[in-house]
PDB file of C-alpha atoms in Angstrom:
ATOM      1  CA  MET A  74       3.397   2.972 -41.146  1.00  0.00           C
ATOM      2  CA  GLU A  75       1.776  -0.001 -39.442  1.00  0.00           C
ATOM      3  CA  LYS A  76       3.595  -1.116 -36.107  1.00  0.00           C
ATOM      4  CA  THR A  77       4.337  -4.756 -35.669  1.00  0.00           C
ATOM      5  CA  ARG A  78       2.930  -6.157 -32.514  1.00  0.00           C
ATOM      6  CA  LYS A  79       4.985  -8.548 -30.779  1.00  0.00           C
ATOM      7  CA  ARG A  80       3.295 -11.586 -29.205  1.00  0.00           C
ATOM      8  CA  ILE A  81       4.257 -12.074 -25.514  1.00  0.00           C
ATOM      9  CA  SER A  82       4.139 -15.598 -24.388  1.00  0.00           C
ATOM     10  CA  ASP A  83       2.597 -16.589 -21.045  1.00  0.00           C
ATOM     11  CA  LYS A  84       5.933 -18.027 -20.020  1.00  0.00           C
ATOM     12  CA  SER A  85       7.515 -14.479 -20.454  1.00  0.00           C
ATOM     13  CA  ILE A  86       4.684 -12.886 -18.528  1.00  0.00           C
ATOM     14  CA  LEU A  87       5.221 -15.382 -15.550  1.00  0.00           C
ATOM     15  CA  SER A  88       8.699 -14.721 -15.635  1.00  0.00           C
ATOM     16  CA  VAL A  89       8.085 -11.216 -14.714  1.00  0.00           C
ATOM     17  CA  ILE A  90       4.980 -11.320 -12.347  1.00  0.00           C
ATOM     18  CA  GLY A  91       5.579 -14.660 -11.012  1.00  0.00           C
ATOM     19  CA  ASP A  92       3.226 -17.304  -9.374  1.00  0.00           C
ATOM     20  CA  PRO A  93      -0.204 -15.821 -10.173  1.00  0.00           C
ATOM     21  CA  ARG A  94      -1.667 -17.122  -6.942  1.00  0.00           C
ATOM     22  CA  ALA A  95       1.185 -15.304  -5.082  1.00  0.00           C
ATOM     23  CA  VAL A  96       0.145 -12.160  -7.006  1.00  0.00           C
ATOM     24  CA  ASP A  97      -3.306 -12.615  -6.255  1.00  0.00           C
ATOM     25  CA  ARG A  98      -2.604 -12.955  -2.347  1.00  0.00           C
ATOM     26  CA  GLU A  99      -0.543  -9.725  -2.413  1.00  0.00           C
ATOM     27  CA  LEU A 100      -3.324  -7.944  -4.451  1.00  0.00           C
ATOM     28  CA  ALA A 101      -5.867  -9.119  -1.684  1.00  0.00           C
ATOM     29  CA  GLY A 102      -3.713  -7.891   1.163  1.00  0.00           C
ATOM     30  CA  PHE A 103      -3.125  -4.735  -0.645  1.00  0.00           C
ATOM     31  CA  ARG A 104      -7.101  -4.157  -1.056  1.00  0.00           C
ATOM     32  CA  ARG A 105      -7.517  -5.019   2.903  1.00  0.00           C
ATOM     33  CA  SER A 106      -4.965  -2.084   3.547  1.00  0.00           C
ATOM     34  CA  ALA A 107      -6.477   0.234   1.274  1.00  0.00           C
ATOM     35  CA  ARG A 108     -10.066  -0.499   2.493  1.00  0.00           C
ATOM     36  CA  ARG A 109      -9.110  -0.190   6.227  1.00  0.00           C
ATOM     37  CA  LEU A 110      -7.330   3.349   5.316  1.00  0.00           C
ATOM     38  CA  SER A 111     -10.353   4.490   3.540  1.00  0.00           C
ATOM     39  CA  THR A 112     -13.404   3.154   5.649  1.00  0.00           C
ATOM     40  CA  ASN A 113     -11.728   3.982   8.907  1.00  0.00           C
ATOM     41  CA  ARG A 114     -10.498   7.376   8.149  1.00  0.00           C
ATOM     42  CA  PRO A 115     -12.521   9.141  10.965  1.00  0.00           C
ATOM     43  CA  ARG A 116     -11.423   6.637  13.601  1.00  0.00           C
ATOM     44  CA  PHE A 117      -7.835   7.193  12.415  1.00  0.00           C
ATOM     45  CA  ILE A 118      -8.296  11.070  12.698  1.00  0.00           C
ATOM     46  CA  ASP A 119      -9.131  10.396  16.182  1.00  0.00           C
ATOM     47  CA  LYS A 120      -6.614   7.871  17.038  1.00  0.00           C
ATOM     48  CA  TYR A 121      -3.660   8.980  14.968  1.00  0.00           C
ATOM     49  CA  PRO A 122      -3.819  12.674  14.426  1.00  0.00           C
ATOM     50  CA  SER A 123      -1.021  14.318  12.367  1.00  0.00           C
ATOM     51  CA  LEU A 124       0.812  10.913  12.387  1.00  0.00           C
ATOM     52  CA  TRP A 125       2.048   8.512   9.657  1.00  0.00           C
ATOM     53  CA  VAL A 126       0.424   5.360   9.618  1.00  0.00           C
ATOM     54  CA  ALA A 127       1.446   2.011   7.902  1.00  0.00           C
ATOM     55  CA  VAL A 128      -0.948  -0.559   7.263  1.00  0.00           C
ATOM     56  CA  HIS A 129      -0.112  -3.959   5.842  1.00  0.00           C
ATOM     57  CA  GLU A 130      -2.640  -6.910   5.358  1.00  0.00           C
ATOM     58  CA  GLY A 131      -5.392  -4.625   6.818  1.00  0.00           C
ATOM     59  CA  ARG A 132      -3.597  -4.341  10.135  1.00  0.00           C
ATOM     60  CA  VAL A 133      -1.854  -1.067  11.400  1.00  0.00           C
ATOM     61  CA  VAL A 134       1.725  -2.013  11.785  1.00  0.00           C
ATOM     62  CA  ALA A 135       3.567   1.092  12.526  1.00  0.00           C
ATOM     63  CA  GLN A 136       2.834   4.801  13.342  1.00  0.00           C
ATOM     64  CA  GLY A 137       5.004   7.793  13.776  1.00  0.00           C
ATOM     65  CA  GLU A 138       5.481  11.460  13.570  1.00  0.00           C
ATOM     66  CA  THR A 139       7.811  11.132  10.489  1.00  0.00           C
ATOM     67  CA  PHE A 140       7.640   9.025   7.241  1.00  0.00           C
ATOM     68  CA  SER A 141      11.187   7.852   8.239  1.00  0.00           C
ATOM     69  CA  SER A 142      10.362   6.512  11.750  1.00  0.00           C
ATOM     70  CA  VAL A 143       7.405   4.706  10.214  1.00  0.00           C
ATOM     71  CA  MET A 144       9.665   3.009   7.282  1.00  0.00           C
ATOM     72  CA  ALA A 145      12.233   2.220   9.996  1.00  0.00           C
ATOM     73  CA  GLN A 146       9.583   0.265  11.785  1.00  0.00           C
ATOM     74  CA  ILE A 147       8.410  -1.543   8.979  1.00  0.00           C
ATOM     75  CA  ASP A 148      11.945  -2.563   7.909  1.00  0.00           C
ATOM     76  CA  LYS A 149      12.648  -3.939  11.647  1.00  0.00           C
ATOM     77  CA  GLU A 150       9.520  -5.948  11.249  1.00  0.00           C
ATOM     78  CA  GLY A 151      10.625  -7.174   8.078  1.00  0.00           C
ATOM     79  CA  LEU A 152       7.518  -6.151   6.304  1.00  0.00           C
ATOM     80  CA  PRO A 153       7.551  -5.696   2.625  1.00  0.00           C
ATOM     81  CA  ARG A 154       7.636  -1.960   1.668  1.00  0.00           C
ATOM     82  CA  LYS A 155       5.924  -2.878  -1.703  1.00  0.00           C
ATOM     83  CA  SER A 156       2.904  -4.090  -0.175  1.00  0.00           C
ATOM     84  CA  THR A 157       2.599  -1.904   2.800  1.00  0.00           C
ATOM     85  CA  LEU A 158       0.601   1.400   2.667  1.00  0.00           C
ATOM     86  CA  VAL A 159       1.849   4.469   4.513  1.00  0.00           C
ATOM     87  CA  ARG A 160      -0.342   7.512   4.844  1.00  0.00           C
ATOM     88  CA  ARG A 161      -0.167  10.849   6.922  1.00  0.00           C
ATOM     89  CA  ILE A 162      -3.600  11.224   9.050  1.00  0.00           C
ATOM     90  CA  ASP A 163      -4.583  14.805   8.729  1.00  0.00           C
ATOM     91  CA  ARG A 164      -7.861  16.261   9.712  1.00  0.00           C
ATOM     92  CA  ASN A 165      -7.860  18.320   6.620  1.00  0.00           C
ATOM     93  CA  PRO A 166      -6.639  16.263   3.859  1.00  0.00           C
ATOM     94  CA  ARG A 167      -4.370  18.248   1.234  1.00  0.00           C
ATOM     95  CA  THR A 168      -5.264  18.161  -2.523  1.00  0.00           C
ATOM     96  CA  MET A 169      -2.038  17.450  -4.565  1.00  0.00           C
ATOM     97  CA  ILE A 170      -1.879  18.157  -8.138  1.00  0.00           C
ATOM     98  CA  LEU A 171       0.673  15.946  -9.893  1.00  0.00           C
TER      99      LEU A 171
END
């Protein structure tokens, strides 16, 4: 049985993702944050050992002993959760199998 493919119009895609320039800006900020977390890991281990750290647009914007406290700081600052990376800084990172 052959499946029928539905053609998705550019307008329907834009209605879901929004302005392509805004999406590009958000992705660039996310890349900066991810890069900051990965390239500065040794420094982060020294500066934020066993703490949760939030990075937005490449800047550390919050830190705390609990995930909840960091999320509260993010909300208080009015930063968007969807584009803020939060990670626990451990000397010995855990391997998670999902």
